Structures are given as structure tokens and as C-alpha cells.
Amino acid sequence: LHSVIRDEIHKYRRKTLAICFGHQSFAHAFSSSDGLAVKCPSGSKAGRHTFQLTSVGKHLLCSHTKECSSTLKESIDLLYTHGDMVQKIPSFGLSLGGNDKVPIQSAAYFESEEMALQFYIHANEMQQFKCDSSTITQQTLEMYANKHGQSSLPYAITFQAHPEYVTSDGFNVNFMNTIKAMHRWAHIDESTLNDVVKDVEHNFDRAYNDSLDGMVAVGIVLQWF
């Protein structure tokens, strides 16, 4: 898998969305370039978790919504089940956000370190402008690509979370079975299991909206629609 990531996806900039293990594998595939996935020092994670967005994360994951770039939300809530995490990403990757327990919850990958740095500067500059359009991402990405070339855009977006958990089967079957298995294998205790279920049921709409918005943003960024 690591060789496929390096020699096929990265080399040819194949448009990719990587989830959970894919997020970890993508970073670890470039261990020679400082990418690294490790066991979560604070233990396995399950349920709804919030991560703070970086300036790049705000630009890529939020700016397609109706909020103006000057009032973009600072964080998003997604659903998780994992025991490992990304500790470091290679120089051609940019973190989209994280929290104190898992510092890199999402990342964008570029052709080179130069392209990543260039986009980082661009994203920070865009935070300074106001907008009144719900299609700012399509517009700004098109303008950016016209100026710097298509290869200047990210070719891969990765998430530690499982956005698909907010679908009907994703939640009732996949998510519920996974957290029960985590309890059965002693990765989480019974109290945590019960708290996770209650919290997700109470805050499901928040996780649903953030997951849906995030996936729409990824589709726009990777130019799938």
C-alpha cells in the first residue's frame, strides 16, 4: 500500500480521498520524508470529536459554504473510531486541523514542498478577504490554478475521521458495531461506550452537517464536481 501511495498516487497526482487508516497510511508512506503514524499516546478514540481548523483547513473545508471567509467557523465535529494517529506529515503536506489529543486530524497533499508552501501563503491571504458568494472555493481555486497551474492544487485530502458514519447504515451498522467491538476488545471501557452513544445521538446533527460540508468541500477541491 505504501508503495502504491508513493509510486502511483503521489507520483502521478491521482485525486484521492483517504479515510482513517488511509489517513495514517498516507503519512506513514513518506516516513523517509518525516511522515509518521503512531499509536495514540492518550489511548483509543471513539465518538464525536472536535478539531480546530488551521488557516488552510478553513480555506479548503469551509469556504464553499454560505458563511463569509471573515466568519468561517473555527472547528468542525466528526465521528471517529481509531487507535493510531498521524504524528507528522511530510513537507509537501499541510495540516487542515487537529486537537490536543490528535494534532493532525486532516491533511492536504501537494506535488512538492514548494507547492505546499505557496498554497499555505495563498490560504492565509484569502482569510483577509470578505465574500458574499457560496461558491468562493470554485472561484478562488480556478483563479489560483490559472495563475500557478493545475499541479499547484492539492491532489489528496485525508481525514482521521469517518464522514461516512453519518449515513443511516454508516451509523446504525458500521459505527455502532465498531464501538461495540472496541469495547469488547478493551480499547474503551463500558462507561466510555455509553457516553459515546449518548453524546453522538444528542449531537448527531452537528456531526452530520460538518461531515456533509466537508465531503462537498473535498469534491470541489479535488475537482470531482
PDB file of C-alpha atoms in Angstrom:
ATOM      1  CA  LEU A   1       0.000   0.000   0.000  1.00  0.00           C
ATOM      2  CA  HIS A   2       2.785   2.440   0.875  1.00  0.00           C
ATOM      3  CA  SER A   3       4.477   1.874  -2.473  1.00  0.00           C
ATOM      4  CA  VAL A   4       1.171   2.478  -4.270  1.00  0.00           C
ATOM      5  CA  ILE A   5       0.769   5.754  -2.391  1.00  0.00           C
ATOM      6  CA  ARG A   6       4.314   6.837  -3.247  1.00  0.00           C
ATOM      7  CA  ASP A   7       4.719   5.462  -6.774  1.00  0.00           C
ATOM      8  CA  GLU A   8       1.198   5.815  -8.137  1.00  0.00           C
ATOM      9  CA  ILE A   9      -0.881   8.321  -6.192  1.00  0.00           C
ATOM     10  CA  HIS A  10       1.808  10.850  -5.285  1.00  0.00           C
ATOM     11  CA  LYS A  11       3.963  10.476  -8.376  1.00  0.00           C
ATOM     12  CA  TYR A  12       1.050  10.939 -10.766  1.00  0.00           C
ATOM     13  CA  ARG A  13      -1.033  13.209  -8.505  1.00  0.00           C
ATOM     14  CA  ARG A  14      -4.036  10.898  -8.612  1.00  0.00           C
ATOM     15  CA  LYS A  15      -7.038  12.568  -6.965  1.00  0.00           C
ATOM     16  CA  THR A  16      -7.514  10.797  -3.634  1.00  0.00           C
ATOM     17  CA  LEU A  17      -9.681  10.933  -0.514  1.00  0.00           C
ATOM     18  CA  ALA A  18      -8.198   8.853   2.321  1.00  0.00           C
ATOM     19  CA  ILE A  19     -10.139   7.958   5.470  1.00  0.00           C
ATOM     20  CA  CYS A  20      -8.886   6.755   8.894  1.00  0.00           C
ATOM     21  CA  PHE A  21      -6.307   4.032   8.130  1.00  0.00           C
ATOM     22  CA  GLY A  22      -5.853   5.700   4.757  1.00  0.00           C
ATOM     23  CA  HIS A  23      -5.050   8.988   6.511  1.00  0.00           C
ATOM     24  CA  GLN A  24      -2.435   7.223   8.622  1.00  0.00           C
ATOM     25  CA  SER A  25      -1.018   5.197   5.731  1.00  0.00           C
ATOM     26  CA  PHE A  26      -0.677   8.251   3.526  1.00  0.00           C
ATOM     27  CA  ALA A  27       1.539   9.993   6.061  1.00  0.00           C
ATOM     28  CA  HIS A  28       3.500   6.884   7.025  1.00  0.00           C
ATOM     29  CA  ALA A  29       4.203   6.044   3.378  1.00  0.00           C
ATOM     30  CA  PHE A  30       6.571   9.005   3.427  1.00  0.00           C
ATOM     31  CA  SER A  31       8.425   8.090   6.620  1.00  0.00           C
ATOM     32  CA  SER A  32      11.683   8.934   4.850  1.00  0.00           C
ATOM     33  CA  SER A  33      10.313  12.476   4.430  1.00  0.00           C
ATOM     34  CA  ASP A  34       9.155  12.912   8.041  1.00  0.00           C
ATOM     35  CA  GLY A  35       5.701  11.338   7.656  1.00  0.00           C
ATOM     36  CA  LEU A  36       4.819   9.256  10.699  1.00  0.00           C
ATOM     37  CA  ALA A  37       1.831   7.360  12.139  1.00  0.00           C
ATOM     38  CA  VAL A  38       1.927   6.094  15.739  1.00  0.00           C
ATOM     39  CA  LYS A  39      -0.296   4.658  18.460  1.00  0.00           C
ATOM     40  CA  CYS A  40      -2.405   7.348  20.107  1.00  0.00           C
ATOM     41  CA  PRO A  41      -0.479   8.263  23.273  1.00  0.00           C
ATOM     42  CA  SER A  42      -3.717   9.112  25.083  1.00  0.00           C
ATOM     43  CA  GLY A  43      -5.483   5.894  24.062  1.00  0.00           C
ATOM     44  CA  SER A  44      -8.070   4.836  21.503  1.00  0.00           C
ATOM     45  CA  LYS A  45     -10.644   7.377  20.337  1.00  0.00           C
ATOM     46  CA  ALA A  46     -14.334   6.787  19.711  1.00  0.00           C
ATOM     47  CA  GLY A  47     -17.319   9.022  19.096  1.00  0.00           C
ATOM     48  CA  ARG A  48     -17.717  12.681  18.227  1.00  0.00           C
ATOM     49  CA  HIS A  49     -14.601  14.798  18.455  1.00  0.00           C
ATOM     50  CA  THR A  50     -13.903  18.408  17.589  1.00  0.00           C
ATOM     51  CA  PHE A  51     -10.816  19.612  15.788  1.00  0.00           C
ATOM     52  CA  GLN A  52      -9.616  23.178  15.358  1.00  0.00           C
ATOM     53  CA  LEU A  53      -9.107  24.236  11.766  1.00  0.00           C
ATOM     54  CA  THR A  54      -5.855  25.719  10.511  1.00  0.00           C
ATOM     55  CA  SER A  55      -5.960  28.619   8.068  1.00  0.00           C
ATOM     56  CA  VAL A  56      -5.599  26.101   5.231  1.00  0.00           C
ATOM     57  CA  GLY A  57      -8.349  23.956   6.741  1.00  0.00           C
ATOM     58  CA  LYS A  58     -10.714  26.915   6.893  1.00  0.00           C
ATOM     59  CA  HIS A  59      -9.994  27.758   3.269  1.00  0.00           C
ATOM     60  CA  LEU A  60     -10.345  24.221   1.908  1.00  0.00           C
ATOM     61  CA  LEU A  61     -13.084  22.782   4.133  1.00  0.00           C
ATOM     62  CA  CYS A  62     -15.314  25.762   4.875  1.00  0.00           C
ATOM     63  CA  SER A  63     -15.071  28.483   2.247  1.00  0.00           C
ATOM     64  CA  HIS A  64     -17.557  26.810  -0.114  1.00  0.00           C
ATOM     65  CA  THR A  65     -20.375  27.399   2.392  1.00  0.00           C
ATOM     66  CA  LYS A  66     -22.534  30.498   2.687  1.00  0.00           C
ATOM     67  CA  GLU A  67     -20.564  31.938   5.590  1.00  0.00           C
ATOM     68  CA  CYS A  68     -18.165  34.708   4.584  1.00  0.00           C
ATOM     69  CA  SER A  69     -14.495  33.946   4.904  1.00  0.00           C
ATOM     70  CA  SER A  70     -14.314  36.520   7.695  1.00  0.00           C
ATOM     71  CA  THR A  71     -16.763  34.499   9.796  1.00  0.00           C
ATOM     72  CA  LEU A  72     -15.705  30.939   8.999  1.00  0.00           C
ATOM     73  CA  LYS A  73     -16.150  28.528  11.857  1.00  0.00           C
ATOM     74  CA  GLU A  74     -13.039  27.706  13.810  1.00  0.00           C
ATOM     75  CA  SER A  75     -13.675  23.975  14.236  1.00  0.00           C
ATOM     76  CA  ILE A  76     -15.646  21.003  12.942  1.00  0.00           C
ATOM     77  CA  ASP A  77     -17.133  17.918  14.617  1.00  0.00           C
ATOM     78  CA  LEU A  78     -16.757  14.457  13.043  1.00  0.00           C
ATOM     79  CA  LEU A  79     -17.150  10.822  14.137  1.00  0.00           C
ATOM     80  CA  TYR A  80     -14.129   8.678  14.976  1.00  0.00           C
ATOM     81  CA  THR A  81     -13.032   5.139  15.831  1.00  0.00           C
ATOM     82  CA  HIS A  82      -9.258   4.667  15.910  1.00  0.00           C
ATOM     83  CA  GLY A  83      -6.263   3.654  17.983  1.00  0.00           C
ATOM     84  CA  ASP A  84      -3.483   5.089  15.825  1.00  0.00           C
ATOM     85  CA  MET A  85      -2.885   8.624  14.618  1.00  0.00           C
ATOM     86  CA  VAL A  86      -0.715  10.752  12.348  1.00  0.00           C
ATOM     87  CA  GLN A  87       2.057  12.395  14.325  1.00  0.00           C
ATOM     88  CA  LYS A  88       3.859  14.095  11.439  1.00  0.00           C
ATOM     89  CA  ILE A  89       3.258  14.701   7.742  1.00  0.00           C
ATOM     90  CA  PRO A  90       5.876  15.141   5.003  1.00  0.00           C
ATOM     91  CA  SER A  91       6.994  18.595   3.888  1.00  0.00           C
ATOM     92  CA  PHE A  92       4.641  18.542   0.880  1.00  0.00           C
ATOM     93  CA  GLY A  93       1.612  18.088   3.153  1.00  0.00           C
ATOM     94  CA  LEU A  94      -0.348  20.712   5.097  1.00  0.00           C
ATOM     95  CA  SER A  95      -2.388  20.058   8.225  1.00  0.00           C
ATOM     96  CA  LEU A  96      -6.031  21.092   7.975  1.00  0.00           C
ATOM     97  CA  GLY A  97      -6.578  20.884  11.718  1.00  0.00           C
ATOM     98  CA  GLY A  98      -6.305  18.895  14.921  1.00  0.00           C
ATOM     99  CA  ASN A  99      -6.672  18.994  18.688  1.00  0.00           C
ATOM    100  CA  ASP A 100      -4.533  18.417  21.767  1.00  0.00           C
ATOM    101  CA  LYS A 101      -5.035  14.634  21.689  1.00  0.00           C
ATOM    102  CA  VAL A 102      -4.630  14.107  17.942  1.00  0.00           C
ATOM    103  CA  PRO A 103      -2.726  17.052  16.436  1.00  0.00           C
ATOM    104  CA  ILE A 104      -3.247  16.190  12.751  1.00  0.00           C
ATOM    105  CA  GLN A 105      -6.857  15.176  12.108  1.00  0.00           C
ATOM    106  CA  SER A 106      -6.843  16.044   8.421  1.00  0.00           C
ATOM    107  CA  ALA A 107      -4.256  16.905   5.774  1.00  0.00           C
ATOM    108  CA  ALA A 108      -3.857  18.087   2.197  1.00  0.00           C
ATOM    109  CA  TYR A 109      -1.036  16.776  -0.015  1.00  0.00           C
ATOM    110  CA  PHE A 110       0.725  18.613  -2.817  1.00  0.00           C
ATOM    111  CA  GLU A 111       3.181  17.765  -5.577  1.00  0.00           C
ATOM    112  CA  SER A 112       6.093  19.350  -3.731  1.00  0.00           C
ATOM    113  CA  GLU A 113       7.123  21.297  -0.639  1.00  0.00           C
ATOM    114  CA  GLU A 114       7.247  24.436  -2.774  1.00  0.00           C
ATOM    115  CA  MET A 115       3.639  23.951  -3.893  1.00  0.00           C
ATOM    116  CA  ALA A 116       2.522  23.332  -0.300  1.00  0.00           C
ATOM    117  CA  LEU A 117       4.217  26.485   0.968  1.00  0.00           C
ATOM    118  CA  GLN A 118       2.795  28.515  -1.900  1.00  0.00           C
ATOM    119  CA  PHE A 119      -0.726  27.325  -1.103  1.00  0.00           C
ATOM    120  CA  TYR A 120      -0.214  27.976   2.618  1.00  0.00           C
ATOM    121  CA  ILE A 121       0.601  31.599   1.830  1.00  0.00           C
ATOM    122  CA  HIS A 122      -2.401  31.807  -0.504  1.00  0.00           C
ATOM    123  CA  ALA A 123      -4.802  30.418   2.134  1.00  0.00           C
ATOM    124  CA  ASN A 124      -3.597  32.894   4.732  1.00  0.00           C
ATOM    125  CA  GLU A 125      -4.026  35.757   2.303  1.00  0.00           C
ATOM    126  CA  MET A 126      -7.587  34.644   1.489  1.00  0.00           C
ATOM    127  CA  GLN A 127      -8.530  34.828   5.169  1.00  0.00           C
ATOM    128  CA  GLN A 128      -8.156  38.594   4.916  1.00  0.00           C
ATOM    129  CA  PHE A 129     -10.920  38.996   2.322  1.00  0.00           C
ATOM    130  CA  LYS A 130     -14.675  39.050   2.780  1.00  0.00           C
ATOM    131  CA  CYS A 131     -17.058  37.295   0.414  1.00  0.00           C
ATOM    132  CA  ASP A 132     -20.748  37.258  -0.429  1.00  0.00           C
ATOM    133  CA  SER A 133     -20.763  34.109  -2.547  1.00  0.00           C
ATOM    134  CA  SER A 134     -21.469  30.479  -1.688  1.00  0.00           C
ATOM    135  CA  THR A 135     -19.120  29.392  -4.497  1.00  0.00           C
ATOM    136  CA  ILE A 136     -15.935  31.106  -3.371  1.00  0.00           C
ATOM    137  CA  THR A 137     -13.982  27.840  -3.369  1.00  0.00           C
ATOM    138  CA  GLN A 138     -14.681  27.046  -7.017  1.00  0.00           C
ATOM    139  CA  GLN A 139     -13.877  30.618  -7.995  1.00  0.00           C
ATOM    140  CA  THR A 140     -10.708  31.014  -5.970  1.00  0.00           C
ATOM    141  CA  LEU A 141      -9.346  27.579  -6.853  1.00  0.00           C
ATOM    142  CA  GLU A 142      -9.918  28.242 -10.539  1.00  0.00           C
ATOM    143  CA  MET A 143      -8.158  31.580 -10.278  1.00  0.00           C
ATOM    144  CA  TYR A 144      -5.325  30.022  -8.299  1.00  0.00           C
ATOM    145  CA  ALA A 145      -4.895  27.166 -10.788  1.00  0.00           C
ATOM    146  CA  ASN A 146      -4.951  29.563 -13.733  1.00  0.00           C
ATOM    147  CA  LYS A 147      -2.175  31.564 -12.124  1.00  0.00           C
ATOM    148  CA  HIS A 148       0.018  28.756 -10.797  1.00  0.00           C
ATOM    149  CA  GLY A 149      -1.023  25.711 -12.856  1.00  0.00           C
ATOM    150  CA  GLN A 150      -3.213  22.688 -12.059  1.00  0.00           C
ATOM    151  CA  SER A 151      -0.320  20.947 -10.315  1.00  0.00           C
ATOM    152  CA  SER A 152      -0.334  23.697  -7.685  1.00  0.00           C
ATOM    153  CA  LEU A 153      -3.599  22.406  -6.176  1.00  0.00           C
ATOM    154  CA  PRO A 154      -3.759  19.598  -3.603  1.00  0.00           C
ATOM    155  CA  TYR A 155      -4.209  16.159  -5.150  1.00  0.00           C
ATOM    156  CA  ALA A 156      -5.182  14.342  -1.950  1.00  0.00           C
ATOM    157  CA  ILE A 157      -7.199  15.114   1.176  1.00  0.00           C
ATOM    158  CA  THR A 158      -7.071  12.798   4.182  1.00  0.00           C
ATOM    159  CA  PHE A 159      -9.205  12.515   7.328  1.00  0.00           C
ATOM    160  CA  GLN A 160      -8.707  10.585  10.539  1.00  0.00           C
ATOM    161  CA  ALA A 161     -12.485  10.706  10.955  1.00  0.00           C
ATOM    162  CA  HIS A 162     -15.167   8.638   9.212  1.00  0.00           C
ATOM    163  CA  PRO A 163     -17.531  11.046   7.410  1.00  0.00           C
ATOM    164  CA  GLU A 164     -19.488   8.041   6.124  1.00  0.00           C
ATOM    165  CA  TYR A 165     -20.562   7.224   9.682  1.00  0.00           C
ATOM    166  CA  VAL A 166     -23.331   9.838   9.420  1.00  0.00           C
ATOM    167  CA  THR A 167     -25.226   7.851   6.791  1.00  0.00           C
ATOM    168  CA  SER A 168     -28.040   5.616   8.019  1.00  0.00           C
ATOM    169  CA  ASP A 169     -26.155   2.321   7.657  1.00  0.00           C
ATOM    170  CA  GLY A 170     -22.887   4.027   8.479  1.00  0.00           C
ATOM    171  CA  PHE A 171     -24.170   4.993  11.914  1.00  0.00           C
ATOM    172  CA  ASN A 172     -26.548   2.165  12.816  1.00  0.00           C
ATOM    173  CA  VAL A 173     -24.342  -0.622  11.462  1.00  0.00           C
ATOM    174  CA  ASN A 174     -20.721   0.390  10.952  1.00  0.00           C
ATOM    175  CA  PHE A 175     -20.249   2.932  13.743  1.00  0.00           C
ATOM    176  CA  MET A 176     -22.263   1.073  16.367  1.00  0.00           C
ATOM    177  CA  ASN A 177     -20.639  -2.284  15.575  1.00  0.00           C
ATOM    178  CA  THR A 178     -17.180  -0.735  15.650  1.00  0.00           C
ATOM    179  CA  ILE A 179     -17.532   0.957  19.044  1.00  0.00           C
ATOM    180  CA  LYS A 180     -19.027  -2.244  20.461  1.00  0.00           C
ATOM    181  CA  ALA A 181     -16.036  -4.159  19.109  1.00  0.00           C
ATOM    182  CA  MET A 182     -13.698  -1.583  20.651  1.00  0.00           C
ATOM    183  CA  HIS A 183     -15.385  -2.210  23.996  1.00  0.00           C
ATOM    184  CA  ARG A 184     -15.254  -5.972  23.542  1.00  0.00           C
ATOM    185  CA  TRP A 185     -11.521  -5.781  22.823  1.00  0.00           C
ATOM    186  CA  ALA A 186     -10.992  -3.472  25.826  1.00  0.00           C
ATOM    187  CA  HIS A 187      -9.964  -0.458  23.751  1.00  0.00           C
ATOM    188  CA  ILE A 188     -12.672   1.566  25.522  1.00  0.00           C
ATOM    189  CA  ASP A 189     -14.487   0.812  28.773  1.00  0.00           C
ATOM    190  CA  GLU A 190     -18.233   0.457  29.255  1.00  0.00           C
ATOM    191  CA  SER A 191     -18.629   3.934  30.686  1.00  0.00           C
ATOM    192  CA  THR A 192     -16.936   5.440  27.630  1.00  0.00           C
ATOM    193  CA  LEU A 193     -19.078   3.329  25.310  1.00  0.00           C
ATOM    194  CA  ASN A 194     -22.287   4.571  26.943  1.00  0.00           C
ATOM    195  CA  ASP A 195     -21.097   8.177  26.981  1.00  0.00           C
ATOM    196  CA  VAL A 196     -20.132   7.976  23.292  1.00  0.00           C
ATOM    197  CA  VAL A 197     -23.553   6.682  22.262  1.00  0.00           C
ATOM    198  CA  LYS A 198     -25.411   9.339  24.268  1.00  0.00           C
ATOM    199  CA  ASP A 199     -23.216  12.163  23.004  1.00  0.00           C
ATOM    200  CA  VAL A 200     -23.435  11.157  19.348  1.00  0.00           C
ATOM    201  CA  GLU A 201     -27.195  10.721  19.492  1.00  0.00           C
ATOM    202  CA  HIS A 202     -27.557  14.144  21.133  1.00  0.00           C
ATOM    203  CA  ASN A 203     -25.159  15.922  18.748  1.00  0.00           C
ATOM    204  CA  PHE A 204     -25.742  13.897  15.598  1.00  0.00           C
ATOM    205  CA  ASP A 205     -26.971  16.856  13.524  1.00  0.00           C
ATOM    206  CA  ARG A 206     -23.739  18.743  14.162  1.00  0.00           C
ATOM    207  CA  ALA A 207     -21.582  15.824  13.074  1.00  0.00           C
ATOM    208  CA  TYR A 208     -23.875  15.175  10.103  1.00  0.00           C
ATOM    209  CA  ASN A 209     -23.691  18.759   8.829  1.00  0.00           C
ATOM    210  CA  ASP A 210     -19.924  19.033   9.296  1.00  0.00           C
ATOM    211  CA  SER A 211     -19.342  15.680   7.603  1.00  0.00           C
ATOM    212  CA  LEU A 212     -21.536  16.588   4.644  1.00  0.00           C
ATOM    213  CA  ASP A 213     -19.983  20.036   4.284  1.00  0.00           C
ATOM    214  CA  GLY A 214     -16.513  18.514   4.486  1.00  0.00           C
ATOM    215  CA  MET A 215     -17.180  15.979   1.751  1.00  0.00           C
ATOM    216  CA  VAL A 216     -18.713  18.611  -0.532  1.00  0.00           C
ATOM    217  CA  ALA A 217     -15.602  20.719   0.035  1.00  0.00           C
ATOM    218  CA  VAL A 218     -13.324  17.785  -0.818  1.00  0.00           C
ATOM    219  CA  GLY A 219     -15.244  17.176  -4.040  1.00  0.00           C
ATOM    220  CA  ILE A 220     -14.765  20.814  -5.002  1.00  0.00           C
ATOM    221  CA  VAL A 221     -11.085  20.932  -4.048  1.00  0.00           C
ATOM    222  CA  LEU A 222     -10.299  17.732  -5.956  1.00  0.00           C
ATOM    223  CA  GLN A 223     -12.471  18.979  -8.834  1.00  0.00           C
ATOM    224  CA  TRP A 224     -14.735  15.957  -8.842  1.00  0.00           C
ATOM    225  CA  PHE A 225     -17.694  18.311  -9.351  1.00  0.00           C
TER     226      PHE A 225
END
